[in-house]
CSV table of C-alpha atoms in Angstrom, one decimal:
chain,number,residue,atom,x,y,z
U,13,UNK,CA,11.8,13.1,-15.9
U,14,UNK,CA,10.5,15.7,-13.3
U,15,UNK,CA,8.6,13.2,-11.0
U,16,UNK,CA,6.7,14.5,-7.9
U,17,UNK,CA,5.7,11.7,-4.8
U,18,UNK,CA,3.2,12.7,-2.8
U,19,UNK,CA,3.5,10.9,0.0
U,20,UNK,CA,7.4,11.3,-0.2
U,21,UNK,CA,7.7,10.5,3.3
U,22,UNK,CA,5.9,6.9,4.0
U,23,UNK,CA,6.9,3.7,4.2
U,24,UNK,CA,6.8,3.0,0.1
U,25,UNK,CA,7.4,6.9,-0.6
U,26,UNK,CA,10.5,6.7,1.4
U,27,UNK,CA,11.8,3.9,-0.7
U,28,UNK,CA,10.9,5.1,-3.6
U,29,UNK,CA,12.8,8.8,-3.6
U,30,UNK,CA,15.8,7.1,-3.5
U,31,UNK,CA,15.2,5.1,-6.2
U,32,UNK,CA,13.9,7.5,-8.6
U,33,UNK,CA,17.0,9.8,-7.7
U,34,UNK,CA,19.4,6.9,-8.2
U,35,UNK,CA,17.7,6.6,-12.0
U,36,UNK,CA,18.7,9.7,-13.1
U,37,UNK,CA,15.0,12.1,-12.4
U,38,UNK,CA,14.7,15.4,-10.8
U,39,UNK,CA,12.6,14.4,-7.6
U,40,UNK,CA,11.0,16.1,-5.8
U,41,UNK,CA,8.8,15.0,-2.6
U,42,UNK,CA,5.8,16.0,-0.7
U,43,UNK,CA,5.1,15.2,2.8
U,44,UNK,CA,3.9,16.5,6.1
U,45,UNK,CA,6.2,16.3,8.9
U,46,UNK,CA,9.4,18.4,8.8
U,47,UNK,CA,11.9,15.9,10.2
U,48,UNK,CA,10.9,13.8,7.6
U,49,UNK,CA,11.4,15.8,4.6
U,50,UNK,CA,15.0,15.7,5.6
U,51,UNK,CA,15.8,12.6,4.9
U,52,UNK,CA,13.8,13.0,1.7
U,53,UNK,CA,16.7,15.8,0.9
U,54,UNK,CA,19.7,13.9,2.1
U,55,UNK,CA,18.4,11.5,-0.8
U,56,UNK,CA,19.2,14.3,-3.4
U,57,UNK,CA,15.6,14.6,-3.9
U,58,UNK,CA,13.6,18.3,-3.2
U,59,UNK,CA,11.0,18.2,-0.2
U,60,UNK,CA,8.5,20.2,-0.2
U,61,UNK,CA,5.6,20.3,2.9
U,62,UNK,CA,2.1,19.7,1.6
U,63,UNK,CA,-1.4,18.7,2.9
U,64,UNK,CA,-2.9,16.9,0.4
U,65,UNK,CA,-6.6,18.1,1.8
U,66,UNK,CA,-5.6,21.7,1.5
U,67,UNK,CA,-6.6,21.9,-2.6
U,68,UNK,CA,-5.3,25.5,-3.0
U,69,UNK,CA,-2.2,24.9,-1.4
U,70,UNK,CA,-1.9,21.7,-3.1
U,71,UNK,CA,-2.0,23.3,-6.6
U,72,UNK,CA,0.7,26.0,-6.2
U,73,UNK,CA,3.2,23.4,-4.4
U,74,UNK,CA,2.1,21.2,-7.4
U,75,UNK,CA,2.7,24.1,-10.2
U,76,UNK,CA,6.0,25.0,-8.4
U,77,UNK,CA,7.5,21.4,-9.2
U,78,UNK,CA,6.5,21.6,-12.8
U,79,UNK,CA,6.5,17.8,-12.6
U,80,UNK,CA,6.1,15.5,-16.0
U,81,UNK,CA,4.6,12.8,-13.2
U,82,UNK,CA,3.0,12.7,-10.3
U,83,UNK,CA,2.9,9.3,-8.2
U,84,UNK,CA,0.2,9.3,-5.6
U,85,UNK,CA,1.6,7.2,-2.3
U,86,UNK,CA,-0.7,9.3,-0.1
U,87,UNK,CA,-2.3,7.3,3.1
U,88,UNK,CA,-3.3,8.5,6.4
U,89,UNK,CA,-3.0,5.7,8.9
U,90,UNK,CA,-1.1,7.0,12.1
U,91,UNK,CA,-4.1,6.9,14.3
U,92,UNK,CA,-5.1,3.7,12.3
U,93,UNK,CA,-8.9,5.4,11.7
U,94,UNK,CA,-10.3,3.8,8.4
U,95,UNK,CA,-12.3,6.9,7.8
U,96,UNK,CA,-9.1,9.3,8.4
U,97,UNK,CA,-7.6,6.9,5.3
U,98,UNK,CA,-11.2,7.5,3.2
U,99,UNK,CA,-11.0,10.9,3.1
U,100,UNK,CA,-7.4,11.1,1.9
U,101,UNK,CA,-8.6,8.3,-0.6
U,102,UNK,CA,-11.4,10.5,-2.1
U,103,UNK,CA,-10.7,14.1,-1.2
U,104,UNK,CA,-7.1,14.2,-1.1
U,105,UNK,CA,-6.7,12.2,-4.4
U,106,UNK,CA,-9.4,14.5,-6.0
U,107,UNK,CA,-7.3,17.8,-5.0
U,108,UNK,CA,-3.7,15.6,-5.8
U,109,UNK,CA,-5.7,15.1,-9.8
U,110,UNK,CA,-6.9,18.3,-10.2
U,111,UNK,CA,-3.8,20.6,-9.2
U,112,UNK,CA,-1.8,17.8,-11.3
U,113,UNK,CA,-4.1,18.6,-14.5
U,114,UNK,CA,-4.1,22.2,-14.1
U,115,UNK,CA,-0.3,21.4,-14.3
U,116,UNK,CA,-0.1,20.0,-17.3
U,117,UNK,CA,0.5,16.9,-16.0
U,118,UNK,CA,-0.3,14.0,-18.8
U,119,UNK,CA,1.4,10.9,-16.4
U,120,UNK,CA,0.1,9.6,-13.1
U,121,UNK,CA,0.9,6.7,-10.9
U,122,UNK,CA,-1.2,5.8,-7.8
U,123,UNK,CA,-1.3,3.4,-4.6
U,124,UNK,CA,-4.3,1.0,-4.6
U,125,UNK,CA,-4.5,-1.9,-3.0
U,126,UNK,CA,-5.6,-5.8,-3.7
U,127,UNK,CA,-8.5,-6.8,-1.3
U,128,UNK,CA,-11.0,-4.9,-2.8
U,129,UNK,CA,-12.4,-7.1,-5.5
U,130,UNK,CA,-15.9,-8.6,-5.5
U,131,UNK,CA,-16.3,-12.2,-4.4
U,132,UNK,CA,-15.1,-15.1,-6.3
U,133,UNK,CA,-13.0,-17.8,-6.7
U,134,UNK,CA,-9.2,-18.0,-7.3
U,135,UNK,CA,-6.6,-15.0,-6.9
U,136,UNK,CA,-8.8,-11.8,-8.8
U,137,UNK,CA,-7.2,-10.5,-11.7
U,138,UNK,CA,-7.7,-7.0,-12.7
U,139,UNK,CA,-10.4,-7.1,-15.1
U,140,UNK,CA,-12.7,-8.2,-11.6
U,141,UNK,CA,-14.9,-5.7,-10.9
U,142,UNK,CA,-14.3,-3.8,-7.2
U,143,UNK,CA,-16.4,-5.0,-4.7
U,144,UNK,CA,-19.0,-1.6,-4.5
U,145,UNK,CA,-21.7,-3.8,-3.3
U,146,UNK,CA,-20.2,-5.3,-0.1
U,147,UNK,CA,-22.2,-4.4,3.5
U,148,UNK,CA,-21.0,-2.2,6.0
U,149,UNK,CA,-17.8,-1.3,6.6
U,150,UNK,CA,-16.5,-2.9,3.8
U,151,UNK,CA,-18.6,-0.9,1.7
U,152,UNK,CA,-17.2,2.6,2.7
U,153,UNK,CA,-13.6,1.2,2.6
U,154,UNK,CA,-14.3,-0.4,-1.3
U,155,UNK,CA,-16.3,3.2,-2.5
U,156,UNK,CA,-13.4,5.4,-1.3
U,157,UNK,CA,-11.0,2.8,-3.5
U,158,UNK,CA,-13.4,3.1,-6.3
U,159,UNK,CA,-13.2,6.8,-6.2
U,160,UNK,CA,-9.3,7.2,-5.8
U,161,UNK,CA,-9.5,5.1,-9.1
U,162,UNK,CA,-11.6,6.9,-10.8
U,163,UNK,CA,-10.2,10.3,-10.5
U,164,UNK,CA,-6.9,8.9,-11.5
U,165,UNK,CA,-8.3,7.9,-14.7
U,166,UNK,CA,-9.0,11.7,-15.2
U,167,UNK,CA,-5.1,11.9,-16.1
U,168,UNK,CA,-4.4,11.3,-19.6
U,169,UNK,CA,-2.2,8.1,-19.1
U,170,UNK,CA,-3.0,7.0,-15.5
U,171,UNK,CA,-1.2,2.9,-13.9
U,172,UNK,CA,-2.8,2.7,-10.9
U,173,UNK,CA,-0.8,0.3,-8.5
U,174,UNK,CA,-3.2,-2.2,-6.3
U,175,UNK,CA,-0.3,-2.8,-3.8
U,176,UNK,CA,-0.7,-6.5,-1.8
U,177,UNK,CA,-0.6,-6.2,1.8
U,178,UNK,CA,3.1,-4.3,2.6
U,179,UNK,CA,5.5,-5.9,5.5
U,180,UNK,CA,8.9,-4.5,5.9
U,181,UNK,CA,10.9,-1.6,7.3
U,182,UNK,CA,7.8,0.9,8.6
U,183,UNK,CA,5.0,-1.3,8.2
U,184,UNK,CA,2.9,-3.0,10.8
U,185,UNK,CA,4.3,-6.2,10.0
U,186,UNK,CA,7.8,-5.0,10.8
U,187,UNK,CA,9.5,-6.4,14.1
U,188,UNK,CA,9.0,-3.2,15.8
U,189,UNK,CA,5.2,-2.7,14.5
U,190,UNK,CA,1.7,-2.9,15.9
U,191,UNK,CA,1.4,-7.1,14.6
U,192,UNK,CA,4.4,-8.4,16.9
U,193,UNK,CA,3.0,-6.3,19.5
U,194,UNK,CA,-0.7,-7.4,19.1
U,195,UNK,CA,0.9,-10.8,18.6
U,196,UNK,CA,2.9,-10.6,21.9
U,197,UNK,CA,-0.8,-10.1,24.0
U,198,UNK,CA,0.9,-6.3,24.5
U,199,UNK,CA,-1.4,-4.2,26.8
U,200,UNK,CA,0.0,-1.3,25.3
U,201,UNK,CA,0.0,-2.8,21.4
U,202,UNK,CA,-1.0,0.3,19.2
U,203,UNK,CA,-3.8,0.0,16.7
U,204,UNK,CA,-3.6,-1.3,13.1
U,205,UNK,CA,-6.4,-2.4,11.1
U,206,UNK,CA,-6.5,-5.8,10.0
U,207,UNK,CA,-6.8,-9.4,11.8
U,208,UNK,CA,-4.7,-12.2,13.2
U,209,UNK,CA,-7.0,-14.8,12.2
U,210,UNK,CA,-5.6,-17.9,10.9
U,211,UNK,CA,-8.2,-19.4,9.3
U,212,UNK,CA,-8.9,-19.9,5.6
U,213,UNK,CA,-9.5,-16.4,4.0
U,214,UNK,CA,-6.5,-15.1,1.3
U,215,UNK,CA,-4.4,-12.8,1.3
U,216,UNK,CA,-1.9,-11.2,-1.2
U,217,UNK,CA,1.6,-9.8,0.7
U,218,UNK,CA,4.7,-7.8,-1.1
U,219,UNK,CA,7.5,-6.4,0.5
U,220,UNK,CA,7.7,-2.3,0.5
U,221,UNK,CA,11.2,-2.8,-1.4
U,222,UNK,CA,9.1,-4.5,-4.6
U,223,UNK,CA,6.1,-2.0,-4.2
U,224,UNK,CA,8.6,0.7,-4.4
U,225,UNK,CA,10.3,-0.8,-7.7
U,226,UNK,CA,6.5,-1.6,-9.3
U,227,UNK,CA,6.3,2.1,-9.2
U,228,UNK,CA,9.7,2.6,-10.7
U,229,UNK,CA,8.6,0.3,-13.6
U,230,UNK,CA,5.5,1.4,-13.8
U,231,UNK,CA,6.7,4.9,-15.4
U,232,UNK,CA,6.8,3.1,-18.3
U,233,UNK,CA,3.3,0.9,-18.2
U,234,UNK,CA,0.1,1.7,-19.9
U,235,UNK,CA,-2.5,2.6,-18.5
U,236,UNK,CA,-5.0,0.6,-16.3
U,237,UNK,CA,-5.0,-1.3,-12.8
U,238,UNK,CA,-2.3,-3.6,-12.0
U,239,UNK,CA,-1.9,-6.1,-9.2
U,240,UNK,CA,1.3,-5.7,-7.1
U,241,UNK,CA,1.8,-8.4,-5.2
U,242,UNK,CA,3.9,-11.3,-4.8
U,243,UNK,CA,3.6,-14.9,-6.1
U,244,UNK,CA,1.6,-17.1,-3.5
U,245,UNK,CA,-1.6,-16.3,-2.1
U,246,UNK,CA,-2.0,-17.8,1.1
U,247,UNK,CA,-4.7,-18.6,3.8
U,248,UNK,CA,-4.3,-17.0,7.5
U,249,UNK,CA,-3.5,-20.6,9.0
U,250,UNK,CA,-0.5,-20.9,6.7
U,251,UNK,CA,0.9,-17.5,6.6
U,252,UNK,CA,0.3,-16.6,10.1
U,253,UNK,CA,2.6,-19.0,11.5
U,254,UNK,CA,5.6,-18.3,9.3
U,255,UNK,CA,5.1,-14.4,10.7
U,256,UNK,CA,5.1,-15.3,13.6
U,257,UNK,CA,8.1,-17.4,13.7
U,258,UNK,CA,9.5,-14.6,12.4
U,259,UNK,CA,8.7,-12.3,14.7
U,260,UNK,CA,9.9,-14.5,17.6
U,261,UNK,CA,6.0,-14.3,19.1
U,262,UNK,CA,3.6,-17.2,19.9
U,263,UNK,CA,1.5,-18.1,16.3
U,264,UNK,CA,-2.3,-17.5,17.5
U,265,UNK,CA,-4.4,-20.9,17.8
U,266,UNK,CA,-5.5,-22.3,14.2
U,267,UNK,CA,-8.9,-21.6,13.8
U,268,UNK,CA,-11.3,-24.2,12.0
U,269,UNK,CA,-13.3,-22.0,9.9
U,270,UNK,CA,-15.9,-23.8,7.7
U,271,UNK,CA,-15.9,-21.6,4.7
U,272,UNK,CA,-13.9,-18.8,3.4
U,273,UNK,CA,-14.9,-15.5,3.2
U,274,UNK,CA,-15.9,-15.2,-0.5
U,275,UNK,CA,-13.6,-11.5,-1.1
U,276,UNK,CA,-10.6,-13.1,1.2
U,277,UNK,CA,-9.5,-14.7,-2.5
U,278,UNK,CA,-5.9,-12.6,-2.6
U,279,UNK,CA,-4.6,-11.8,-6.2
U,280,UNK,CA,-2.9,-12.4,-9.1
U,281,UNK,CA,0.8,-10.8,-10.3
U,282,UNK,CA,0.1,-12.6,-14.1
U,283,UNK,CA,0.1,-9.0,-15.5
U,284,UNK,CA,2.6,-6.8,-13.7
U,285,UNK,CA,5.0,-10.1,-14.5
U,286,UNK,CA,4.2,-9.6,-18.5
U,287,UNK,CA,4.9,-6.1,-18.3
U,288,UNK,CA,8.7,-7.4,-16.8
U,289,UNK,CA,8.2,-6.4,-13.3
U,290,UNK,CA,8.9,-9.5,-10.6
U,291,UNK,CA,9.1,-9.2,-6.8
U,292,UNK,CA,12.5,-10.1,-5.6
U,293,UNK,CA,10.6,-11.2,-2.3
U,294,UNK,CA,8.5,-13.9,-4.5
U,295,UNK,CA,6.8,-15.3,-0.8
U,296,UNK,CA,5.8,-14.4,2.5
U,297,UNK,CA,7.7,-17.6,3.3
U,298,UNK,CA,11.4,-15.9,2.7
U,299,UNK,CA,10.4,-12.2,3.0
U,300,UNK,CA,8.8,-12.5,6.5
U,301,UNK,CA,12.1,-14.5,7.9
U,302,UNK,CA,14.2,-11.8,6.5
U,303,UNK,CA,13.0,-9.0,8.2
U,304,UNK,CA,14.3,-10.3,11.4
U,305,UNK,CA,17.2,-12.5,9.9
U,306,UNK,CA,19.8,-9.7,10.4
U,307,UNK,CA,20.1,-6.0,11.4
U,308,UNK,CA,18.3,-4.6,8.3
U,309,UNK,CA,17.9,-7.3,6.4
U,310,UNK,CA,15.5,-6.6,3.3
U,311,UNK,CA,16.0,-2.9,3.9
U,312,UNK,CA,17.5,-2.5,0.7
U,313,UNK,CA,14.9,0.2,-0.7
U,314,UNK,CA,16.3,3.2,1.9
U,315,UNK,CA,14.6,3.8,5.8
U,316,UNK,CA,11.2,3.4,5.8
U,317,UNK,CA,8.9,5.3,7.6
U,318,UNK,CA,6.0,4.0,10.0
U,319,UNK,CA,3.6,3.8,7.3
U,320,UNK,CA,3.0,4.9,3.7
U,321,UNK,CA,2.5,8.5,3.7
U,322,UNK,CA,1.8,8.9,7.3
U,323,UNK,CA,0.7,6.1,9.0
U,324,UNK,CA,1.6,2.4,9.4
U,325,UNK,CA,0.6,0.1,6.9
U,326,UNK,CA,0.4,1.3,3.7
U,327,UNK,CA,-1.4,0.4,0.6
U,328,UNK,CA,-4.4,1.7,2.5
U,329,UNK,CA,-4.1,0.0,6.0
U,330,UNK,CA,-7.1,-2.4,5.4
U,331,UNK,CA,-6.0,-5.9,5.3
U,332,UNK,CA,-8.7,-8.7,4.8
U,333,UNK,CA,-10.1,-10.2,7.2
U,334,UNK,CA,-13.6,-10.8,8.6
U,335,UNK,CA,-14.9,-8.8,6.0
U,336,UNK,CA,-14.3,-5.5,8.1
U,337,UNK,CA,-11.4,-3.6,9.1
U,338,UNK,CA,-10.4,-4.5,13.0
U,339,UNK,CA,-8.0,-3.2,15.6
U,340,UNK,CA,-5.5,-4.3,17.1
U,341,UNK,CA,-7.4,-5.1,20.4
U,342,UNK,CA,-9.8,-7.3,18.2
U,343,UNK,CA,-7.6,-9.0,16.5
U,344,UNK,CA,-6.4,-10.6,19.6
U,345,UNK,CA,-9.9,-11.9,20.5
């Protein structure tokens, strides 16, 4: 197959490329920096520069590919601004589905991510509604999910991925990223958005190798949502520790949090695992440790860049916590 990536060049895209090329298809890959789009082509793959909120632009590079799919990995998180990442969500996906449809393009995968279901109990599945009604913050971060969704349900057969929250080679979670730093009480820790609490809300974590091989399967899924993440849920006070024995930093103080915030409920792989997919990194518990077990460990999936599609993060940079996105400063406090 002729498969574009837009965002060819983050920390899933980069991952991804080689994979596809390694299957046999004709890839090519769309990305914004130069220096990057290099090691797209040393891959085998064709990079071409693109930015994504430029719709004219966007179609001709789009109608020059002449792709059978298009798979969406498009984030813009390098300054770690949540509304930088919203208007990639909901304008840059809009021109990304309209230049594909006026390609011809009957195929689309997408990046979504897994905290942004309503409030409940248990890991949400994917027939939970998104949570459009939440206050604040959360709200703008949940609408510009909801309408990255619904645009890629334009496309005649449309898998959108809702990634867990991505550690690994060019995440924040990685040795070198903004959590060990923020961890390590850095002065100088660059921002991320997210918290370091470890209390009781949920989250849902997957390695960038096994987001990049969802996609890969995924070429051959139905259509609909699909959670993406690995196979144990966990609360802040349990994962945090394991990260940061990981990372070789002090684990923040347990915090003895009454209640859990009613959205901070993770989710559940049940269907991506019908449809044959399985993460190779089945826990936190063994994927964090092998980041930092040897040079490269876990780093099967090709470099990964700081971020998916930009910026650090990926899967859209908002990890649960508080029911707001944070930086790195706060998380700290």
């Amino acid at each position: 197959m002729r498969i574009l990536v837009a965002g060819g060049t983050g920390a899933v895209g980069r991952r991804l490329v080689p994979m596809l090329v390694a299957a046999g298809h004709d890839v090519t890959g769309l990305g914004r920096s130069p220096g990057r789009l290099e090691l797209l082509r040393a891959t085998g793959a064709r990079a071409l520069a693109a930015d994504v909120l430029d719709a004219s632009a966007l179609r001709r590079v789009v109608a020059d590919a002449a792709p059978d799919v298009v798979v969406h990995q498009l984030t813009d998180l390098s300054a770690a601004v949540p509304a930088d990442n919203g208007r990639v969500r909901r304008e840059g996906t809009r021109n990304l589905v309209d230049a594909a449809l006026a390609a011809g393009v009957r195929r689309m995968l997408a990046q979504s991510i897994s905290w942004a279901y309503a409030p409940g109990e248990g890991p949400a599945e994917e027939p939970v509604p998104l949570d459009v009604d939440a206050p604040g913050p959360r709200a703008s971060m949940v609408g510009s999910v909801a309408a990255l969704e619904a645009a890629v349900a334009e496309v005649e057969t449309h898998v959108v991925l809702r990634y867990g929250i991505l550690y690994g080679p060019g995440t924040w979670y990685a040795p070198d990223g903004a959590v060990a730093a923020a961890l390590a009480g850095r002065p100088d820790a660059p921002p991320f958005l997210g918290s370091l609490r470890p209390g009781p809300d949920v989250s849902s974590f997957l390695h960038v190798d096994d987001a990049a091989r969802a996609a890969v399967a995924a070429l051959e899924w139905p259509s609909g949502p699909v959670n993406v993440v690995d196979d144990e849920p966990a609360a802040g006070r349990d994962w945090l520790p394991v990260l940061s024995g990981a990372l070789g930093v002090p684990a923040p103080a347990p915090v003895d949090d009454a209640e859990r915030t009613p959205w901070a409920r993770g989710a559940s792989n049940a269907l991506a695992r019908a449809r044959g997919w399985a993460p190779r990194w089945g826990s936190w518990r063994e994927g964090f440790p092998a980041m930092t077990a040897t040079p490269g460990a876990g780093d099967a999936g090709g470099a990964g860049g700081p971020g998916s599609a930009g910026g650090p993060g990926g899967a859209g940079g908002s990890i649960p916590a508080g029911g707001r996105e944070r930086t790195a400063a706060e998380a700290r406090a």
